[in-house]
PDB file of C-alpha atoms in Angstrom:
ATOM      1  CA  UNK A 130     -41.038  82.232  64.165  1.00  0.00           C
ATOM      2  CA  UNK A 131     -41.460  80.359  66.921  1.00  0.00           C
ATOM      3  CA  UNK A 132     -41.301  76.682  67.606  1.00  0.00           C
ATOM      4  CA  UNK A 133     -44.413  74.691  68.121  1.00  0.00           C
ATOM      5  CA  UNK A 134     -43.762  72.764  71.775  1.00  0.00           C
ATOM      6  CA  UNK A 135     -44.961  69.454  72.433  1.00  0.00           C
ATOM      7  CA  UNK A 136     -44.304  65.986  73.445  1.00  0.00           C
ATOM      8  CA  UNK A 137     -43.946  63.711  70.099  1.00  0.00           C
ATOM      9  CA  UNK A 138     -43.949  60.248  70.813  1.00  0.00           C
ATOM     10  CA  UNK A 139     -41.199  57.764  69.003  1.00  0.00           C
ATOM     11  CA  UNK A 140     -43.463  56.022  66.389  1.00  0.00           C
ATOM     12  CA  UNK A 141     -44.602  60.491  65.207  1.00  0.00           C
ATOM     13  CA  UNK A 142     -40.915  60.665  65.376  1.00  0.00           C
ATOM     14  CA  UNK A 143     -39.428  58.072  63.420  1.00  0.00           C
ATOM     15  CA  UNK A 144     -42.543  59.102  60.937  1.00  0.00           C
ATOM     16  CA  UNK A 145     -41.946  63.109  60.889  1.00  0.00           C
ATOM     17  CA  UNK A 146     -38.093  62.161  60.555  1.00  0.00           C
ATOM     18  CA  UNK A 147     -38.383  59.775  56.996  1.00  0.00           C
ATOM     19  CA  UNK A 148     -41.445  62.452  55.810  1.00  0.00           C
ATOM     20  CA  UNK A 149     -38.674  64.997  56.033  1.00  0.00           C
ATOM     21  CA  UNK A 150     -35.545  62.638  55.098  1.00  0.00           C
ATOM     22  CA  UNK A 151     -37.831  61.872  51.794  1.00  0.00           C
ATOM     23  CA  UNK A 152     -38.008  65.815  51.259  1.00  0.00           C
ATOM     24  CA  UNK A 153     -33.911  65.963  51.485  1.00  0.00           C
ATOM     25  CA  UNK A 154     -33.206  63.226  49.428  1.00  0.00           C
ATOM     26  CA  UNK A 155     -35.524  64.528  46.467  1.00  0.00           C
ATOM     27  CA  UNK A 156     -33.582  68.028  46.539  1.00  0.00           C
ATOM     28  CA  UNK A 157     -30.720  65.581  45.985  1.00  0.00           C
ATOM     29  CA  UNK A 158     -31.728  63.447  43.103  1.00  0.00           C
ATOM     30  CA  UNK A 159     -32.830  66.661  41.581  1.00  0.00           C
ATOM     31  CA  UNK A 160     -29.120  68.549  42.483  1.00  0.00           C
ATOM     32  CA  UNK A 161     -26.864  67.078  40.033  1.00  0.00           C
ATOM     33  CA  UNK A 162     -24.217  69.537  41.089  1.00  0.00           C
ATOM     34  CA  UNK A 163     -24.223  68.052  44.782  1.00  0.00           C
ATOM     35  CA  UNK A 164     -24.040  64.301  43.390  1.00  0.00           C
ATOM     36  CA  UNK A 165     -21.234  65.673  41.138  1.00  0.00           C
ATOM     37  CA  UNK A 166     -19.296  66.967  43.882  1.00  0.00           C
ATOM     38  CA  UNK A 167     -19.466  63.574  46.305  1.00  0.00           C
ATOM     39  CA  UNK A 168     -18.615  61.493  43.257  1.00  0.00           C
ATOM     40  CA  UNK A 169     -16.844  63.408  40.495  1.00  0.00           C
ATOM     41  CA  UNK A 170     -14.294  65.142  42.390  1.00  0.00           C
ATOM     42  CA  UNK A 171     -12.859  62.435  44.237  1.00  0.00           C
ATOM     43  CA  UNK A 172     -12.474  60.134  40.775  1.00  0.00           C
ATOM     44  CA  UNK A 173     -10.289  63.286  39.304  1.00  0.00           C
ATOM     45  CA  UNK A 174      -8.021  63.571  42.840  1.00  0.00           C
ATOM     46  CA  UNK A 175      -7.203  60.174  41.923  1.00  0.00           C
ATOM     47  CA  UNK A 176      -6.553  60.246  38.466  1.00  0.00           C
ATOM     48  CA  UNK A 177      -4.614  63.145  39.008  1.00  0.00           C
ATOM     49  CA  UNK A 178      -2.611  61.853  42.032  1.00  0.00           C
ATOM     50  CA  UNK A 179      -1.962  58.132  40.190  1.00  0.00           C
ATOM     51  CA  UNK A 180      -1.383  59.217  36.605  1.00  0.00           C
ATOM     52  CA  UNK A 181       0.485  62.660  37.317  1.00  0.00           C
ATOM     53  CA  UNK A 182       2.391  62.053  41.092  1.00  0.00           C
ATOM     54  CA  UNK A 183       1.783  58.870  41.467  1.00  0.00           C
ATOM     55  CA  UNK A 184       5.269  58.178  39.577  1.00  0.00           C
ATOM     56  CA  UNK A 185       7.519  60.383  41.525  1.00  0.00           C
ATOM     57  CA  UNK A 186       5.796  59.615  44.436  1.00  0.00           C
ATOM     58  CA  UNK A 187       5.940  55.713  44.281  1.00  0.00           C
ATOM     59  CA  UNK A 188       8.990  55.668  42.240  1.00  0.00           C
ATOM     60  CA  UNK A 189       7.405  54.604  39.064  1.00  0.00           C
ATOM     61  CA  UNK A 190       5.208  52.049  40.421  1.00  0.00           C
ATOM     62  CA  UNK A 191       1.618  53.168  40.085  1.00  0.00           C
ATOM     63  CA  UNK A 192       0.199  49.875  40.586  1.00  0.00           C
ATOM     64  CA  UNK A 193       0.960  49.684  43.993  1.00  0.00           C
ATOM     65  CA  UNK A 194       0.475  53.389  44.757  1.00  0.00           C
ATOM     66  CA  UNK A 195      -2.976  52.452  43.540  1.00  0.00           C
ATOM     67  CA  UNK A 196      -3.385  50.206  46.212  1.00  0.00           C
ATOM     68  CA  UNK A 197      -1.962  52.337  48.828  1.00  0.00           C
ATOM     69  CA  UNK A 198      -3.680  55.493  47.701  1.00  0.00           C
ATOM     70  CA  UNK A 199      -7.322  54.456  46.920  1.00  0.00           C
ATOM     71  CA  UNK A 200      -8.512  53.801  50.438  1.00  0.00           C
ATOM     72  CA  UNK A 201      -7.714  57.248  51.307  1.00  0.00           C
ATOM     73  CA  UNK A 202      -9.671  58.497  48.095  1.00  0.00           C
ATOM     74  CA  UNK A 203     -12.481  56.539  49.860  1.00  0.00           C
ATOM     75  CA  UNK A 204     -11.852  58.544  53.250  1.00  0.00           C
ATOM     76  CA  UNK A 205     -11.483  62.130  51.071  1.00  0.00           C
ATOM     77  CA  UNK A 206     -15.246  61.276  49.301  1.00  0.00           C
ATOM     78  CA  UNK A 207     -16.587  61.333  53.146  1.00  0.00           C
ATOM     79  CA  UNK A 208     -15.315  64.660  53.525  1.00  0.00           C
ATOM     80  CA  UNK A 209     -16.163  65.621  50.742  1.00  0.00           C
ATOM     81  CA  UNK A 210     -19.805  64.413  50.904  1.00  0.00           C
ATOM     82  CA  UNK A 211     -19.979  65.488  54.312  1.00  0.00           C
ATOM     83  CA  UNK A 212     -19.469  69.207  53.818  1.00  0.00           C
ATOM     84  CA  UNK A 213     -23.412  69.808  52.225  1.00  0.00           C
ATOM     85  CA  UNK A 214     -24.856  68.902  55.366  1.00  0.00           C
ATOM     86  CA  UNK A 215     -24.062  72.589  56.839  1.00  0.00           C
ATOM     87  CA  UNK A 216     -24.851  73.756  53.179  1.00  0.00           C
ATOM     88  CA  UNK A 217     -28.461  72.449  52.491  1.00  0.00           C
ATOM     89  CA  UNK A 218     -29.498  73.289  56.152  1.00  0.00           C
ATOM     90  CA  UNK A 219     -27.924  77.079  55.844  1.00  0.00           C
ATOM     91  CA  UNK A 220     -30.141  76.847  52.490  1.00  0.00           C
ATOM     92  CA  UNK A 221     -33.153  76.162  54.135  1.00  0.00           C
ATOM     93  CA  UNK A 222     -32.546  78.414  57.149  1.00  0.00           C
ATOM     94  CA  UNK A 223     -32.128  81.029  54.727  1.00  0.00           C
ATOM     95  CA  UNK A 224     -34.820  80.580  52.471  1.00  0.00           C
ATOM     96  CA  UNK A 225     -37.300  80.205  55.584  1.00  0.00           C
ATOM     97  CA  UNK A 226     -37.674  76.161  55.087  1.00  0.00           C
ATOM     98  CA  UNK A 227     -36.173  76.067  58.676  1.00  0.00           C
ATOM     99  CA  UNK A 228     -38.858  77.994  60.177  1.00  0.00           C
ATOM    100  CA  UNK A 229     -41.718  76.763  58.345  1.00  0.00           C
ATOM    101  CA  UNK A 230     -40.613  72.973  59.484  1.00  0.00           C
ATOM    102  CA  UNK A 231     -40.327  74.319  63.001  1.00  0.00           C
ATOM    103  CA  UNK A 232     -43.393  76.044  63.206  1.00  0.00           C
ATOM    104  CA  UNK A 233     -44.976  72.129  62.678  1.00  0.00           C
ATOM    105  CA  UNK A 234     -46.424  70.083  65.306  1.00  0.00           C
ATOM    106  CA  UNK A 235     -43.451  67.447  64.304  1.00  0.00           C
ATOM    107  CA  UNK A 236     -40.652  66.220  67.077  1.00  0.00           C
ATOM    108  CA  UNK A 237     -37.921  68.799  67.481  1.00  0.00           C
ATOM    109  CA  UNK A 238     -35.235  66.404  65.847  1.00  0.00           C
ATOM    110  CA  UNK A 239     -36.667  65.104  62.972  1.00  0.00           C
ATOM    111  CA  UNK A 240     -35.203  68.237  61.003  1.00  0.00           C
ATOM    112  CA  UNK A 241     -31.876  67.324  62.026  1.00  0.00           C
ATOM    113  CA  UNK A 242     -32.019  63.527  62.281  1.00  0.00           C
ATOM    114  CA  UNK A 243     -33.714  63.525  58.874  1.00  0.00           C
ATOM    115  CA  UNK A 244     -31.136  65.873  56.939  1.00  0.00           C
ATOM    116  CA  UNK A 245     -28.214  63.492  58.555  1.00  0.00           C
ATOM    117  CA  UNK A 246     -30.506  60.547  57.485  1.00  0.00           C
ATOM    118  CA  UNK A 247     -30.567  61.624  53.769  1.00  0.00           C
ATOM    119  CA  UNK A 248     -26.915  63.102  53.703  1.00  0.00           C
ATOM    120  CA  UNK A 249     -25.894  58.992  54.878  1.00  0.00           C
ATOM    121  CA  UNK A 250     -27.730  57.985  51.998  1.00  0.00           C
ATOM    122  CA  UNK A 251     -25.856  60.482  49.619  1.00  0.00           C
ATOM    123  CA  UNK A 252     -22.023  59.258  51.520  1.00  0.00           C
ATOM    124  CA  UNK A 253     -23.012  55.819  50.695  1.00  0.00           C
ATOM    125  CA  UNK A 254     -23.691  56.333  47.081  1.00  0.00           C
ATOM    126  CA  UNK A 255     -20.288  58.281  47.005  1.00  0.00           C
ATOM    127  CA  UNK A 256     -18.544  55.456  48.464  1.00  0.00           C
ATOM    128  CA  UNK A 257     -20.226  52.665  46.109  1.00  0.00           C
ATOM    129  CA  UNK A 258     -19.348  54.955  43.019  1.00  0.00           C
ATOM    130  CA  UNK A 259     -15.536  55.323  44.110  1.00  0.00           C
ATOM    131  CA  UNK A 260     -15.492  51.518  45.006  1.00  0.00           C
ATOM    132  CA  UNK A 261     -16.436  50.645  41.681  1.00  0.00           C
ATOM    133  CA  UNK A 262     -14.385  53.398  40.113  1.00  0.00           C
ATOM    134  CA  UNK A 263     -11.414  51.860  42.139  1.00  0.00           C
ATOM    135  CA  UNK A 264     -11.928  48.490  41.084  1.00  0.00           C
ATOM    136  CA  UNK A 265     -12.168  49.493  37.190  1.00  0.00           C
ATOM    137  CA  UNK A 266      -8.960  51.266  37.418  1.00  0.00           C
ATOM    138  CA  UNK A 267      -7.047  48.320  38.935  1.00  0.00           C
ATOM    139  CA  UNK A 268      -7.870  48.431  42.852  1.00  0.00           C
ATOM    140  CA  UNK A 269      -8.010  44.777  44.463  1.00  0.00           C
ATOM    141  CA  UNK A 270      -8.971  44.302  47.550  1.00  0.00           C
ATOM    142  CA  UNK A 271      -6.491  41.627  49.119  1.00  0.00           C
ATOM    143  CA  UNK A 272      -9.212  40.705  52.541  1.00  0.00           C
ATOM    144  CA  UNK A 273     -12.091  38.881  52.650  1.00  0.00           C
ATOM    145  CA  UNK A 274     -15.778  40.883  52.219  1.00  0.00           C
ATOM    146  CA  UNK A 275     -16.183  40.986  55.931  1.00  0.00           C
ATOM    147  CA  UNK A 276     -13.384  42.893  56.263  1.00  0.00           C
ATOM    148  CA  UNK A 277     -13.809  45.043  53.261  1.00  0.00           C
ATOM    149  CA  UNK A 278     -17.887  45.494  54.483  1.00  0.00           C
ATOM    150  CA  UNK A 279     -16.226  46.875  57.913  1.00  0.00           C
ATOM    151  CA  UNK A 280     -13.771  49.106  56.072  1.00  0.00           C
ATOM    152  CA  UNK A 281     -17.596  50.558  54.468  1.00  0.00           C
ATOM    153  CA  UNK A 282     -18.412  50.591  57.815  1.00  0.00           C
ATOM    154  CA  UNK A 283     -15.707  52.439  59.280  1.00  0.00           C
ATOM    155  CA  UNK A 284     -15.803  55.131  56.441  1.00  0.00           C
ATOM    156  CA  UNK A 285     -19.994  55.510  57.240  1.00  0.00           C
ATOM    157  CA  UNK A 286     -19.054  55.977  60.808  1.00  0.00           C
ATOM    158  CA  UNK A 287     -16.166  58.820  60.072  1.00  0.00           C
ATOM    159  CA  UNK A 288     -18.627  60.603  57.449  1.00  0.00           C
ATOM    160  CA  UNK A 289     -21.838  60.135  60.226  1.00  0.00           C
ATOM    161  CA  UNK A 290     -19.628  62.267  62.498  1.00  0.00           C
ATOM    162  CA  UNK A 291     -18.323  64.948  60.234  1.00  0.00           C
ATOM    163  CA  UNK A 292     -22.135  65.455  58.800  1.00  0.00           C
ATOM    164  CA  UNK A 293     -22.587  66.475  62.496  1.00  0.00           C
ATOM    165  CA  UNK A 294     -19.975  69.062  62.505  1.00  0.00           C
ATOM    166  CA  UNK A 295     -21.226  70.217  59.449  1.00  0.00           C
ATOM    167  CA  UNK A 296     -24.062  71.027  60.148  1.00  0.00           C
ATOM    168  CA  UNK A 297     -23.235  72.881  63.510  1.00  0.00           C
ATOM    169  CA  UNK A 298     -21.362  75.258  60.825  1.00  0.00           C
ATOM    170  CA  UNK A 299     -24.642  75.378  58.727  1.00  0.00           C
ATOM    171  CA  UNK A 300     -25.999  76.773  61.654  1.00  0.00           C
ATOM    172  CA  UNK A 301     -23.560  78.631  63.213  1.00  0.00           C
ATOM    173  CA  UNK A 302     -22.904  80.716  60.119  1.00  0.00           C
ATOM    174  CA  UNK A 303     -25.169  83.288  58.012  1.00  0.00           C
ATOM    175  CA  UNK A 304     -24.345  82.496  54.271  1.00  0.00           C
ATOM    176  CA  UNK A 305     -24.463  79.442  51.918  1.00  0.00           C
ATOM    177  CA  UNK A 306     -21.093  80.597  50.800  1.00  0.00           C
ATOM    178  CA  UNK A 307     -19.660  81.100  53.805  1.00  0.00           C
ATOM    179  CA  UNK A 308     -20.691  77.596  55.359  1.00  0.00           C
ATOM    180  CA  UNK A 309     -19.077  76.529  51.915  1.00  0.00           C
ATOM    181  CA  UNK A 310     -15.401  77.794  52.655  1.00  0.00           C
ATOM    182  CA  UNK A 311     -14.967  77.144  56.166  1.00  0.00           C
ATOM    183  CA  UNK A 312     -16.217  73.594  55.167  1.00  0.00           C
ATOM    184  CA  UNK A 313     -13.376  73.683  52.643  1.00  0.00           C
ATOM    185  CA  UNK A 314     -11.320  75.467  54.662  1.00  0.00           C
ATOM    186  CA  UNK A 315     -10.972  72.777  58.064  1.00  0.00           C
ATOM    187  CA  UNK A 316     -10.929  70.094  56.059  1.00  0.00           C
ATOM    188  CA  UNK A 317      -7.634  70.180  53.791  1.00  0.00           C
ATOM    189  CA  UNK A 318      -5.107  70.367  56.889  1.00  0.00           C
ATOM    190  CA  UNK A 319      -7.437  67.105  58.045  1.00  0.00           C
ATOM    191  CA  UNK A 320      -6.827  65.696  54.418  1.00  0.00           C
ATOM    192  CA  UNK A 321      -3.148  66.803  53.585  1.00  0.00           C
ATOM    193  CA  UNK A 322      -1.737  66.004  56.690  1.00  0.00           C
ATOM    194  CA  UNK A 323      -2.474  62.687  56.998  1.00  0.00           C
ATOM    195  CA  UNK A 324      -1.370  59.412  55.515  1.00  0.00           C
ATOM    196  CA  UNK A 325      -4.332  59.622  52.700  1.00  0.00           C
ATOM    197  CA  UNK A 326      -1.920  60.361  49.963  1.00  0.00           C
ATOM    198  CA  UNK A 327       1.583  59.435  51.493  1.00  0.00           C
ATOM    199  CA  UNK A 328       3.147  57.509  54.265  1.00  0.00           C
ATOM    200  CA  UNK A 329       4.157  59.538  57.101  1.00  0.00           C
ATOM    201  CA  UNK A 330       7.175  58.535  56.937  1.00  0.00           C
ATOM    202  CA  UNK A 331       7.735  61.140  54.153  1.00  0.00           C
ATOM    203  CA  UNK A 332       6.893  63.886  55.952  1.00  0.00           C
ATOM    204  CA  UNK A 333       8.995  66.427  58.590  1.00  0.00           C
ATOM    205  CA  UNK A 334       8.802  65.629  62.280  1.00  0.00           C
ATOM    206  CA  UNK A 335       6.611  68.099  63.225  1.00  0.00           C
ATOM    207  CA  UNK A 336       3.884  67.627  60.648  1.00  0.00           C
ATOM    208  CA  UNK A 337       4.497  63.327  61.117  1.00  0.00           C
ATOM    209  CA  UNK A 338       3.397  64.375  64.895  1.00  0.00           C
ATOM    210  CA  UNK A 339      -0.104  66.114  63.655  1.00  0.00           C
ATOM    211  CA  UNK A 340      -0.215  63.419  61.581  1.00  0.00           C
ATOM    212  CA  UNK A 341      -0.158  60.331  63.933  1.00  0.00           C
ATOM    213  CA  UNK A 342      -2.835  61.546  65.742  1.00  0.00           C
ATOM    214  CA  UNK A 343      -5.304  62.980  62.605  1.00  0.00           C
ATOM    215  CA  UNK A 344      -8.167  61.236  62.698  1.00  0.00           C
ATOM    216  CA  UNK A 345      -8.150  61.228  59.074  1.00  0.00           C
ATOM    217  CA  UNK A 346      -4.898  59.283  59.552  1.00  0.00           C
ATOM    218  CA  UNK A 347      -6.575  56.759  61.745  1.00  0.00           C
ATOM    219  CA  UNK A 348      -9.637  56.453  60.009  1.00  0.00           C
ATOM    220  CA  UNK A 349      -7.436  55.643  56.288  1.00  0.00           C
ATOM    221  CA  UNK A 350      -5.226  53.509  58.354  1.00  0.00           C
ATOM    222  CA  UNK A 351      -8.221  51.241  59.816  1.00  0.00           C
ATOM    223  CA  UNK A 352      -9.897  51.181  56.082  1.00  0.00           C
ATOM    224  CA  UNK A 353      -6.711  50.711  54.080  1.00  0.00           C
ATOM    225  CA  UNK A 354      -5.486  47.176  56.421  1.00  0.00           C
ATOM    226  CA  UNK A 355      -8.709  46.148  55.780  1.00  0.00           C
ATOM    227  CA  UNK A 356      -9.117  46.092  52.743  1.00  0.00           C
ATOM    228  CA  UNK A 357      -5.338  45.265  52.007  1.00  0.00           C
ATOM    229  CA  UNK A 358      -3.908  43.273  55.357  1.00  0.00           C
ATOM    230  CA  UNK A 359      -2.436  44.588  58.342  1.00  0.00           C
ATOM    231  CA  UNK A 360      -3.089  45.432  62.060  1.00  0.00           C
ATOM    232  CA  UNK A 361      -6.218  47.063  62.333  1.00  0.00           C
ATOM    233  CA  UNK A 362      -6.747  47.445  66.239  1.00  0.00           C
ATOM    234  CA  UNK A 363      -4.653  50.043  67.089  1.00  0.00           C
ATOM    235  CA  UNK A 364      -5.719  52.600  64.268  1.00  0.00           C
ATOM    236  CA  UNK A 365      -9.538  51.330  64.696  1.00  0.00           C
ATOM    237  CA  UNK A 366      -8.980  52.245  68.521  1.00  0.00           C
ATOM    238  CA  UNK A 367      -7.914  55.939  67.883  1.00  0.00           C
ATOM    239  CA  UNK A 368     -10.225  56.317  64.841  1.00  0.00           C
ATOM    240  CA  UNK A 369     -13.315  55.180  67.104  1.00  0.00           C
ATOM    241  CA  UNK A 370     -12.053  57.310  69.450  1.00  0.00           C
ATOM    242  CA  UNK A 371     -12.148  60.135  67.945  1.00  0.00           C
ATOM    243  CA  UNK A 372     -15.559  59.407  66.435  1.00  0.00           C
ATOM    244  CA  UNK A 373     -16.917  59.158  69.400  1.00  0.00           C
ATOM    245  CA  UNK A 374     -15.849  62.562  70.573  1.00  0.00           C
ATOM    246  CA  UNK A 375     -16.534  64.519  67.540  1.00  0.00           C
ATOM    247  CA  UNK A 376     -20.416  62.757  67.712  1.00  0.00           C
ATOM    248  CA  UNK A 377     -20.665  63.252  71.589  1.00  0.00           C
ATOM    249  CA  UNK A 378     -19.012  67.217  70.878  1.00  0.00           C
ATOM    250  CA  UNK A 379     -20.949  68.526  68.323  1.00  0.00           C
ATOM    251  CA  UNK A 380     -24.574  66.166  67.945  1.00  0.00           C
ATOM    252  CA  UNK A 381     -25.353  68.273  71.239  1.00  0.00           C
ATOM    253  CA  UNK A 382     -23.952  71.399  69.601  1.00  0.00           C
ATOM    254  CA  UNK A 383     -25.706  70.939  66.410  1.00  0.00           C
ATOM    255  CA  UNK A 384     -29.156  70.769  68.318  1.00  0.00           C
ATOM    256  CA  UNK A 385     -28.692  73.953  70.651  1.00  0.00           C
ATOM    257  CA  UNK A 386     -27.933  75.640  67.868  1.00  0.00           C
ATOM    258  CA  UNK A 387     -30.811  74.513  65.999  1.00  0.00           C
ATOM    259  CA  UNK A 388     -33.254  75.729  69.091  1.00  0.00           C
ATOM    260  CA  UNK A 389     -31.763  78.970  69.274  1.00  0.00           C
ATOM    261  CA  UNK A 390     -31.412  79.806  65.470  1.00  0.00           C
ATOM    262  CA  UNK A 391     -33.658  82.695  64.208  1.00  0.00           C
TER     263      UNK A 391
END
């Protein structure tokens, strides 16, 4: 099915975009299992990696790997989150949703702006739930709240691009389940080999190298001094960085695929 052409003006835009965005974020009040995933998950990772390794790792004292560890459980529930971007729109390609929406006299990127819009909504609600979950299990944040709302700000930033390269994979691939596991897949080398669960100091030269320069690695390093104390600049720099490439990479990707998908 074709798409309908036409000029849509920025006030039909902004309109068609929240019509749509209030569409996406029904599906996910009503999807317990996705709400599960950007929320549940990450509180077991941490249980698991404070109460089971977080001994041998921090030699026996949890409290502070708490403190170390629990800004990069707030980096790991953006990726998390993130991945059901490329999900949901696979879903609706699949199911026809896609071409119904684009067979509407509505502006060609309200689909996608308005499934990012909603997924934002759904990586903040992760974030607030594992902020409070850190703080109940002993997490203090050692800044002020302007430096712990910029650490929020940060992690929205990191999950705004990822949601983009999600959803190129939503629409680059031809299965739900597919999209799934390569969204599982690229992620865990992002995850494991960075400084989210231990200091890179830890690791062997070759994977420290990857490591410096993960943007997972910047992005926990940016979030952690602020909320805890330290030099922010120079992991902000590279974390921004790379932020800005993956959004300038794949936002154009994401809507060329869009156009041409069938």
């Amino acid at each position: 099915m074709r798409e309908v052409s036409g000029r849509v003006g920025p006030r039909a835009t902004l309109r068609h975009t929240g019509a749509i965005a209030r569409r996406n974020l029904l599906q996910v009040v009503n999807d317990r299992g996705a709400i599960l995933d950007a929320t549940l998950m990450p509180m077991i990772f941490t249980l698991i990696f404070v109460y089971v390794f977080g001994g041998a790792i921090a030699n026996g004292d949890q409290s502070d790997y708490k403190q170390y560890l629990l800004p990069g459980i707030m980096v790991q529930t953006v990726s998390f989150a993130s991945r059901l971007t490329g999900v949901t729109l696979n879903v609706d390609a699949s199911k026809g949703v896609m071409d119904r929406l684009r067979a509407l006299p509505i502006a060609r990127s309200a689909v996608l702006s308005a499934r990012i819009s909603a997924d934002m909504c759904r990586v903040l609600l992760g974030q607030l739930v594992m902020f409070v979950f850190a703080l109940v299990i002993g997490f203090r944040v050692q800044t002020d709240p302007l430096a712990a709302l910029a650490a929020f700000g940060v992690l929205l930033a990191y999950g705004f691009a990822l949601c983009w390269i999600s959803a190129f994979i939503g629409l680059a691939l031809k299965s739900p389940e597919t999209v799934q596991s390569i969204g599982f897949i690229w992620t865990i080398p992002l995850q494991f080999g960075s400084s989210m669960f231990v200091p890179l100091d830890t690791m062997p030269g070759w994977l420290r190298a990857f490591a410096q320069v993960n943007p997972t690695t910047l992005v926990t390093d940016t979030c952690r001094n602020l909320f805890l104390g330290g030099p922010v600049a120079p992991s902000a720099l590279g974390a921004f960085l790379w932020i800005g490439g993956m959004l300038l990479v794949f936002v154009p990707l994401s809507v060329w695929k869009y156009r041409r998908y069938a």
